[in-house]
Amino acid sequence: MAILEMLGFGTEGWGGVLLLAALMTIALTLAALVVGAAIGAGVAAAKLSRHRSARVLGDLYTTVFRGVPELLVIYLFYFGGSTLVTTVGQWFGAEGFIGVPPFVIGALAVGMISGAYQAEVYRAAVLAVSKGELEAARSIGMPRSMVLRRILIPQVLRFALPGIGNVWQLSLKDSALISVTGLAELLRTSQIAANSTHQYFVFFVAGGALYLVMTGLSNRVFNRAEAIVGRSFRRNFARN
């Protein structure tokens, strides 16, 4: 079979399957980024807390999840998560092994890793906000909720967006490790296609090309978002 036929969208081609797998990779990365954003915001708040115990816990989280290999974290969630769910299920009368869906495992595992990096991004963004503006807002009696909405959050978003883009790229690449759970993302599907046709070089190159396309498009999206946020911030600053 010709290479173009194998990569095509016909009945014997793998093109459509690879594109669906690429969409699965994007969906997994998005889910992991959302999980990581929630975790990262909480960890960043802990690292910026006045309480030493909270700062220690925040530092411990980022140290562990940035220091432990990503694949090990995935294995811990894959085997440990299913064991935990099975144990809890047995407490409520369930019988047999209860498996956690690979997508959920991937979103949680990559999200926990992403959260460690996002925490540092949010922490640095908060520290970059001018303390003078915050003190001025408090001095005129501006409510805390308004300070967050009008001053802190817009500037944190502006400073954090480039870092979030970098974390997205890391999570996109880490999502390939979820192939060990059997999830039909891009790397796993490339392996299946290569094993079925014995054209390993062709399909791994095709998978790599799709990763490069996703990376390039992601860069354009985040660059565009940074430009939009920057213009909005400058307009608001000039208006005030």
PDB file of C-alpha atoms in Angstrom:
ATOM      1  CA  MET A   1       0.000   0.000   0.000  1.00  0.00           C
ATOM      2  CA  ALA A   2       1.345   3.457  -0.921  1.00  0.00           C
ATOM      3  CA  ILE A   3       2.239   5.868   1.852  1.00  0.00           C
ATOM      4  CA  LEU A   4      -0.355   8.418   0.721  1.00  0.00           C
ATOM      5  CA  GLU A   5      -3.055   5.749   0.822  1.00  0.00           C
ATOM      6  CA  MET A   6      -2.068   4.717   4.355  1.00  0.00           C
ATOM      7  CA  LEU A   7      -2.218   8.335   5.521  1.00  0.00           C
ATOM      8  CA  GLY A   8      -5.331   9.133   3.504  1.00  0.00           C
ATOM      9  CA  PHE A   9      -8.971   9.352   4.550  1.00  0.00           C
ATOM     10  CA  GLY A  10     -10.224   6.366   2.571  1.00  0.00           C
ATOM     11  CA  THR A  11     -11.523   3.096   3.964  1.00  0.00           C
ATOM     12  CA  GLU A  12      -7.998   1.717   4.360  1.00  0.00           C
ATOM     13  CA  GLY A  13      -6.338   4.985   5.337  1.00  0.00           C
ATOM     14  CA  TRP A  14      -5.421   6.090   8.842  1.00  0.00           C
ATOM     15  CA  GLY A  15      -5.710   9.844   8.269  1.00  0.00           C
ATOM     16  CA  GLY A  16      -9.115  10.262   9.888  1.00  0.00           C
ATOM     17  CA  VAL A  17      -8.181   8.079  12.843  1.00  0.00           C
ATOM     18  CA  LEU A  18      -5.011  10.094  13.444  1.00  0.00           C
ATOM     19  CA  LEU A  19      -6.943  13.380  13.326  1.00  0.00           C
ATOM     20  CA  LEU A  20      -9.475  12.060  15.850  1.00  0.00           C
ATOM     21  CA  ALA A  21      -6.568  10.999  18.048  1.00  0.00           C
ATOM     22  CA  ALA A  22      -5.104  14.506  17.759  1.00  0.00           C
ATOM     23  CA  LEU A  23      -8.456  15.932  18.900  1.00  0.00           C
ATOM     24  CA  MET A  24      -8.383  13.529  21.847  1.00  0.00           C
ATOM     25  CA  THR A  25      -4.908  14.832  22.710  1.00  0.00           C
ATOM     26  CA  ILE A  26      -6.163  18.430  22.628  1.00  0.00           C
ATOM     27  CA  ALA A  27      -9.210  17.556  24.764  1.00  0.00           C
ATOM     28  CA  LEU A  28      -6.999  15.789  27.300  1.00  0.00           C
ATOM     29  CA  THR A  29      -4.595  18.727  27.448  1.00  0.00           C
ATOM     30  CA  LEU A  30      -7.467  21.191  27.916  1.00  0.00           C
ATOM     31  CA  ALA A  31      -8.912  19.118  30.752  1.00  0.00           C
ATOM     32  CA  ALA A  32      -5.488  18.859  32.379  1.00  0.00           C
ATOM     33  CA  LEU A  33      -4.949  22.621  32.034  1.00  0.00           C
ATOM     34  CA  VAL A  34      -8.275  23.330  33.774  1.00  0.00           C
ATOM     35  CA  VAL A  35      -7.450  20.903  36.590  1.00  0.00           C
ATOM     36  CA  GLY A  36      -3.991  22.431  36.855  1.00  0.00           C
ATOM     37  CA  ALA A  37      -5.395  25.962  36.928  1.00  0.00           C
ATOM     38  CA  ALA A  38      -7.591  25.165  39.932  1.00  0.00           C
ATOM     39  CA  ILE A  39      -4.742  23.425  41.733  1.00  0.00           C
ATOM     40  CA  GLY A  40      -2.189  26.038  40.732  1.00  0.00           C
ATOM     41  CA  ALA A  41      -4.322  28.912  42.019  1.00  0.00           C
ATOM     42  CA  GLY A  42      -4.697  27.213  45.397  1.00  0.00           C
ATOM     43  CA  VAL A  43      -1.017  26.326  45.658  1.00  0.00           C
ATOM     44  CA  ALA A  44       0.012  29.844  44.618  1.00  0.00           C
ATOM     45  CA  ALA A  45      -2.243  31.290  47.323  1.00  0.00           C
ATOM     46  CA  ALA A  46      -0.610  28.944  49.837  1.00  0.00           C
ATOM     47  CA  LYS A  47       2.897  29.979  48.758  1.00  0.00           C
ATOM     48  CA  LEU A  48       1.934  33.649  49.137  1.00  0.00           C
ATOM     49  CA  SER A  49       0.209  33.107  52.490  1.00  0.00           C
ATOM     50  CA  ARG A  50       1.346  34.782  55.689  1.00  0.00           C
ATOM     51  CA  HIS A  51       1.105  31.425  57.441  1.00  0.00           C
ATOM     52  CA  ARG A  52       4.326  29.460  57.391  1.00  0.00           C
ATOM     53  CA  SER A  53       2.565  26.081  57.377  1.00  0.00           C
ATOM     54  CA  ALA A  54       0.671  27.007  54.196  1.00  0.00           C
ATOM     55  CA  ARG A  55       3.885  28.159  52.510  1.00  0.00           C
ATOM     56  CA  VAL A  56       5.628  24.910  53.469  1.00  0.00           C
ATOM     57  CA  LEU A  57       2.781  22.829  52.024  1.00  0.00           C
ATOM     58  CA  GLY A  58       2.793  24.878  48.827  1.00  0.00           C
ATOM     59  CA  ASP A  59       6.558  24.505  48.438  1.00  0.00           C
ATOM     60  CA  LEU A  60       6.292  20.772  49.139  1.00  0.00           C
ATOM     61  CA  TYR A  61       3.665  20.316  46.433  1.00  0.00           C
ATOM     62  CA  THR A  62       5.644  22.115  43.735  1.00  0.00           C
ATOM     63  CA  THR A  63       8.871  20.359  44.728  1.00  0.00           C
ATOM     64  CA  VAL A  64       7.309  16.895  44.590  1.00  0.00           C
ATOM     65  CA  PHE A  65       5.378  17.236  41.340  1.00  0.00           C
ATOM     66  CA  ARG A  66       8.164  19.066  39.534  1.00  0.00           C
ATOM     67  CA  GLY A  67      10.785  16.605  40.763  1.00  0.00           C
ATOM     68  CA  VAL A  68       9.053  13.243  40.278  1.00  0.00           C
ATOM     69  CA  PRO A  69       9.071  11.848  36.695  1.00  0.00           C
ATOM     70  CA  GLU A  70       5.778  12.440  34.895  1.00  0.00           C
ATOM     71  CA  LEU A  71       5.440   8.787  33.907  1.00  0.00           C
ATOM     72  CA  LEU A  72       5.694   7.714  37.547  1.00  0.00           C
ATOM     73  CA  VAL A  73       2.889  10.114  38.491  1.00  0.00           C
ATOM     74  CA  ILE A  74       0.724   8.632  35.733  1.00  0.00           C
ATOM     75  CA  TYR A  75       1.407   5.081  36.931  1.00  0.00           C
ATOM     76  CA  LEU A  76       0.574   6.075  40.515  1.00  0.00           C
ATOM     77  CA  PHE A  77      -2.773   7.488  39.390  1.00  0.00           C
ATOM     78  CA  TYR A  78      -3.478   4.616  37.001  1.00  0.00           C
ATOM     79  CA  PHE A  79      -2.865   1.780  39.454  1.00  0.00           C
ATOM     80  CA  GLY A  80      -3.383   3.592  42.749  1.00  0.00           C
ATOM     81  CA  GLY A  81      -6.496   5.433  41.571  1.00  0.00           C
ATOM     82  CA  SER A  82      -8.263   2.281  40.444  1.00  0.00           C
ATOM     83  CA  THR A  83      -7.297   0.512  43.665  1.00  0.00           C
ATOM     84  CA  LEU A  84      -8.616   3.402  45.745  1.00  0.00           C
ATOM     85  CA  VAL A  85     -11.913   3.559  43.844  1.00  0.00           C
ATOM     86  CA  THR A  86     -12.315  -0.223  44.147  1.00  0.00           C
ATOM     87  CA  THR A  87     -11.692  -0.078  47.904  1.00  0.00           C
ATOM     88  CA  VAL A  88     -14.193   2.743  48.398  1.00  0.00           C
ATOM     89  CA  GLY A  89     -16.710   0.893  46.231  1.00  0.00           C
ATOM     90  CA  GLN A  90     -16.368  -2.230  48.364  1.00  0.00           C
ATOM     91  CA  TRP A  91     -17.172  -0.160  51.454  1.00  0.00           C
ATOM     92  CA  PHE A  92     -20.519   0.648  49.825  1.00  0.00           C
ATOM     93  CA  GLY A  93     -21.193  -2.929  48.760  1.00  0.00           C
ATOM     94  CA  ALA A  94     -19.776  -2.939  45.231  1.00  0.00           C
ATOM     95  CA  GLU A  95     -18.140  -6.128  44.013  1.00  0.00           C
ATOM     96  CA  GLY A  96     -15.175  -6.674  41.733  1.00  0.00           C
ATOM     97  CA  PHE A  97     -12.550  -4.334  40.354  1.00  0.00           C
ATOM     98  CA  ILE A  98     -13.628  -0.792  39.444  1.00  0.00           C
ATOM     99  CA  GLY A  99     -11.421   0.795  36.813  1.00  0.00           C
ATOM    100  CA  VAL A 100     -11.037   4.545  36.358  1.00  0.00           C
ATOM    101  CA  PRO A 101     -11.385   5.711  32.716  1.00  0.00           C
ATOM    102  CA  PRO A 102      -7.983   6.465  31.133  1.00  0.00           C
ATOM    103  CA  PHE A 103      -9.122   9.975  30.157  1.00  0.00           C
ATOM    104  CA  VAL A 104      -9.896  10.816  33.784  1.00  0.00           C
ATOM    105  CA  ILE A 105      -6.563   9.331  34.879  1.00  0.00           C
ATOM    106  CA  GLY A 106      -4.741  11.399  32.272  1.00  0.00           C
ATOM    107  CA  ALA A 107      -6.539  14.647  33.082  1.00  0.00           C
ATOM    108  CA  LEU A 108      -5.857  14.262  36.808  1.00  0.00           C
ATOM    109  CA  ALA A 109      -2.243  13.101  36.484  1.00  0.00           C
ATOM    110  CA  VAL A 110      -1.164  15.679  33.913  1.00  0.00           C
ATOM    111  CA  GLY A 111      -3.305  18.265  35.714  1.00  0.00           C
ATOM    112  CA  MET A 112      -1.479  17.674  39.004  1.00  0.00           C
ATOM    113  CA  ILE A 113       1.850  18.128  37.227  1.00  0.00           C
ATOM    114  CA  SER A 114       0.563  21.169  35.366  1.00  0.00           C
ATOM    115  CA  GLY A 115      -0.702  22.623  38.644  1.00  0.00           C
ATOM    116  CA  ALA A 116       2.813  22.656  40.092  1.00  0.00           C
ATOM    117  CA  TYR A 117       4.068  24.751  37.181  1.00  0.00           C
ATOM    118  CA  GLN A 118       0.989  26.968  37.033  1.00  0.00           C
ATOM    119  CA  ALA A 119       1.383  27.716  40.739  1.00  0.00           C
ATOM    120  CA  GLU A 120       4.779  29.283  40.047  1.00  0.00           C
ATOM    121  CA  VAL A 121       3.337  31.220  37.105  1.00  0.00           C
ATOM    122  CA  TYR A 122       0.490  32.670  39.195  1.00  0.00           C
ATOM    123  CA  ARG A 123       2.777  33.397  42.123  1.00  0.00           C
ATOM    124  CA  ALA A 124       5.198  35.333  39.919  1.00  0.00           C
ATOM    125  CA  ALA A 125       2.303  37.184  38.267  1.00  0.00           C
ATOM    126  CA  VAL A 126       0.875  38.291  41.625  1.00  0.00           C
ATOM    127  CA  LEU A 127       4.288  39.498  42.768  1.00  0.00           C
ATOM    128  CA  ALA A 128       4.651  41.465  39.521  1.00  0.00           C
ATOM    129  CA  VAL A 129       1.548  43.549  40.255  1.00  0.00           C
ATOM    130  CA  SER A 130       2.427  46.990  41.576  1.00  0.00           C
ATOM    131  CA  LYS A 131       1.910  47.131  45.334  1.00  0.00           C
ATOM    132  CA  GLY A 132       1.329  50.864  45.023  1.00  0.00           C
ATOM    133  CA  GLU A 133      -1.849  50.312  43.019  1.00  0.00           C
ATOM    134  CA  LEU A 134      -3.188  47.833  45.563  1.00  0.00           C
ATOM    135  CA  GLU A 135      -2.385  50.159  48.473  1.00  0.00           C
ATOM    136  CA  ALA A 136      -4.001  53.099  46.666  1.00  0.00           C
ATOM    137  CA  ALA A 137      -7.167  51.079  46.073  1.00  0.00           C
ATOM    138  CA  ARG A 138      -7.349  50.087  49.733  1.00  0.00           C
ATOM    139  CA  SER A 139      -6.676  53.651  50.885  1.00  0.00           C
ATOM    140  CA  ILE A 140      -9.765  54.959  49.099  1.00  0.00           C
ATOM    141  CA  GLY A 141     -11.900  52.236  50.657  1.00  0.00           C
ATOM    142  CA  MET A 142     -12.306  50.021  47.601  1.00  0.00           C
ATOM    143  CA  PRO A 143     -13.863  46.683  48.646  1.00  0.00           C
ATOM    144  CA  ARG A 144     -11.656  43.610  48.462  1.00  0.00           C
ATOM    145  CA  SER A 145     -13.864  42.043  45.787  1.00  0.00           C
ATOM    146  CA  MET A 146     -13.515  45.131  43.608  1.00  0.00           C
ATOM    147  CA  VAL A 147      -9.736  45.197  44.107  1.00  0.00           C
ATOM    148  CA  LEU A 148      -9.589  41.620  42.871  1.00  0.00           C
ATOM    149  CA  ARG A 149     -11.915  42.250  39.928  1.00  0.00           C
ATOM    150  CA  ARG A 150     -10.627  45.645  38.755  1.00  0.00           C
ATOM    151  CA  ILE A 151      -6.918  45.557  39.612  1.00  0.00           C
ATOM    152  CA  LEU A 152      -5.434  42.229  40.673  1.00  0.00           C
ATOM    153  CA  ILE A 153      -7.051  39.664  38.351  1.00  0.00           C
ATOM    154  CA  PRO A 154      -6.646  41.660  35.077  1.00  0.00           C
ATOM    155  CA  GLN A 155      -2.966  42.306  35.771  1.00  0.00           C
ATOM    156  CA  VAL A 156      -2.289  38.763  36.966  1.00  0.00           C
ATOM    157  CA  LEU A 157      -3.851  37.455  33.746  1.00  0.00           C
ATOM    158  CA  ARG A 158      -1.680  39.791  31.694  1.00  0.00           C
ATOM    159  CA  PHE A 159       1.521  38.721  33.437  1.00  0.00           C
ATOM    160  CA  ALA A 160       0.609  35.032  33.642  1.00  0.00           C
ATOM    161  CA  LEU A 161      -0.540  34.433  30.068  1.00  0.00           C
ATOM    162  CA  PRO A 162       2.943  33.833  28.566  1.00  0.00           C
ATOM    163  CA  GLY A 163       3.738  31.355  31.338  1.00  0.00           C
ATOM    164  CA  ILE A 164       0.407  29.587  30.890  1.00  0.00           C
ATOM    165  CA  GLY A 165       1.269  29.200  27.221  1.00  0.00           C
ATOM    166  CA  ASN A 166       4.505  27.465  28.177  1.00  0.00           C
ATOM    167  CA  VAL A 167       2.664  25.186  30.617  1.00  0.00           C
ATOM    168  CA  TRP A 168       0.185  24.313  27.861  1.00  0.00           C
ATOM    169  CA  GLN A 169       3.042  23.209  25.613  1.00  0.00           C
ATOM    170  CA  LEU A 170       4.494  21.068  28.410  1.00  0.00           C
ATOM    171  CA  SER A 171       1.108  19.477  29.092  1.00  0.00           C
ATOM    172  CA  LEU A 172       0.593  18.836  25.381  1.00  0.00           C
ATOM    173  CA  LYS A 173       3.822  16.851  25.264  1.00  0.00           C
ATOM    174  CA  ASP A 174       3.164  15.124  28.603  1.00  0.00           C
ATOM    175  CA  SER A 175      -0.190  13.914  27.254  1.00  0.00           C
ATOM    176  CA  ALA A 176       1.730  11.466  25.043  1.00  0.00           C
ATOM    177  CA  LEU A 177       2.705   9.557  28.188  1.00  0.00           C
ATOM    178  CA  ILE A 178      -0.970   8.718  28.773  1.00  0.00           C
ATOM    179  CA  SER A 179      -0.615   6.192  25.942  1.00  0.00           C
ATOM    180  CA  VAL A 180       0.548   3.694  28.596  1.00  0.00           C
ATOM    181  CA  THR A 181      -3.028   3.644  29.975  1.00  0.00           C
ATOM    182  CA  GLY A 182      -4.484   2.601  26.623  1.00  0.00           C
ATOM    183  CA  LEU A 183      -6.178   5.938  25.856  1.00  0.00           C
ATOM    184  CA  ALA A 184      -6.431   6.403  22.083  1.00  0.00           C
ATOM    185  CA  GLU A 185      -4.561   9.703  21.955  1.00  0.00           C
ATOM    186  CA  LEU A 186      -2.122  10.575  19.191  1.00  0.00           C
ATOM    187  CA  LEU A 187       0.927   8.563  20.261  1.00  0.00           C
ATOM    188  CA  ARG A 188      -1.108   5.452  21.101  1.00  0.00           C
ATOM    189  CA  THR A 189      -2.949   5.618  17.777  1.00  0.00           C
ATOM    190  CA  SER A 190       0.324   6.099  15.901  1.00  0.00           C
ATOM    191  CA  GLN A 191       1.660   2.964  17.607  1.00  0.00           C
ATOM    192  CA  ILE A 192      -1.455   0.969  16.662  1.00  0.00           C
ATOM    193  CA  ALA A 193      -1.253   2.126  13.040  1.00  0.00           C
ATOM    194  CA  ALA A 194       2.470   1.330  12.886  1.00  0.00           C
ATOM    195  CA  ASN A 195       1.942  -2.154  14.325  1.00  0.00           C
ATOM    196  CA  SER A 196      -0.938  -2.853  11.943  1.00  0.00           C
ATOM    197  CA  THR A 197       0.933  -1.806   8.795  1.00  0.00           C
ATOM    198  CA  HIS A 198       4.541  -2.420   9.909  1.00  0.00           C
ATOM    199  CA  GLN A 199       5.293   1.111   8.670  1.00  0.00           C
ATOM    200  CA  TYR A 200       6.768   2.378  11.922  1.00  0.00           C
ATOM    201  CA  PHE A 201       8.790   5.239  10.475  1.00  0.00           C
ATOM    202  CA  VAL A 202       5.870   6.570   8.432  1.00  0.00           C
ATOM    203  CA  PHE A 203       3.358   6.710  11.258  1.00  0.00           C
ATOM    204  CA  PHE A 204       5.712   7.999  13.932  1.00  0.00           C
ATOM    205  CA  VAL A 205       6.790  10.778  11.561  1.00  0.00           C
ATOM    206  CA  ALA A 206       3.107  11.504  10.865  1.00  0.00           C
ATOM    207  CA  GLY A 207       2.395  11.615  14.600  1.00  0.00           C
ATOM    208  CA  GLY A 208       5.352  13.931  15.170  1.00  0.00           C
ATOM    209  CA  ALA A 209       4.161  16.200  12.365  1.00  0.00           C
ATOM    210  CA  LEU A 210       0.719  16.462  13.972  1.00  0.00           C
ATOM    211  CA  TYR A 211       2.318  17.348  17.318  1.00  0.00           C
ATOM    212  CA  LEU A 212       4.302  20.096  15.568  1.00  0.00           C
ATOM    213  CA  VAL A 213       1.117  21.411  13.938  1.00  0.00           C
ATOM    214  CA  MET A 214      -0.666  21.502  17.304  1.00  0.00           C
ATOM    215  CA  THR A 215       2.320  23.233  18.890  1.00  0.00           C
ATOM    216  CA  GLY A 216       2.494  25.830  16.125  1.00  0.00           C
ATOM    217  CA  LEU A 217      -1.232  26.569  16.277  1.00  0.00           C
ATOM    218  CA  SER A 218      -1.055  26.802  20.069  1.00  0.00           C
ATOM    219  CA  ASN A 219       1.725  29.380  19.807  1.00  0.00           C
ATOM    220  CA  ARG A 220      -0.383  31.486  17.449  1.00  0.00           C
ATOM    221  CA  VAL A 221      -3.422  31.275  19.735  1.00  0.00           C
ATOM    222  CA  PHE A 222      -1.491  32.319  22.840  1.00  0.00           C
ATOM    223  CA  ASN A 223       0.381  35.078  21.001  1.00  0.00           C
ATOM    224  CA  ARG A 224      -2.964  36.408  19.800  1.00  0.00           C
ATOM    225  CA  ALA A 225      -4.429  36.193  23.297  1.00  0.00           C
ATOM    226  CA  GLU A 226      -1.435  38.064  24.740  1.00  0.00           C
ATOM    227  CA  ALA A 227      -1.878  40.822  22.158  1.00  0.00           C
ATOM    228  CA  ILE A 228      -5.604  41.152  22.905  1.00  0.00           C
ATOM    229  CA  VAL A 229      -5.086  41.246  26.679  1.00  0.00           C
ATOM    230  CA  GLY A 230      -2.246  43.753  26.286  1.00  0.00           C
ATOM    231  CA  ARG A 231      -4.370  46.110  24.152  1.00  0.00           C
ATOM    232  CA  SER A 232      -7.294  45.836  26.550  1.00  0.00           C
ATOM    233  CA  PHE A 233      -5.040  46.630  29.502  1.00  0.00           C
ATOM    234  CA  ARG A 234      -3.549  49.676  27.747  1.00  0.00           C
ATOM    235  CA  ARG A 235      -7.008  50.993  26.821  1.00  0.00           C
ATOM    236  CA  ASN A 236      -8.243  50.661  30.387  1.00  0.00           C
ATOM    237  CA  PHE A 237      -5.076  52.294  31.708  1.00  0.00           C
ATOM    238  CA  ALA A 238      -5.448  55.246  29.308  1.00  0.00           C
ATOM    239  CA  ARG A 239      -9.143  55.599  30.182  1.00  0.00           C
ATOM    240  CA  ASN A 240      -8.371  55.780  33.897  1.00  0.00           C
TER     241      ASN A 240
END
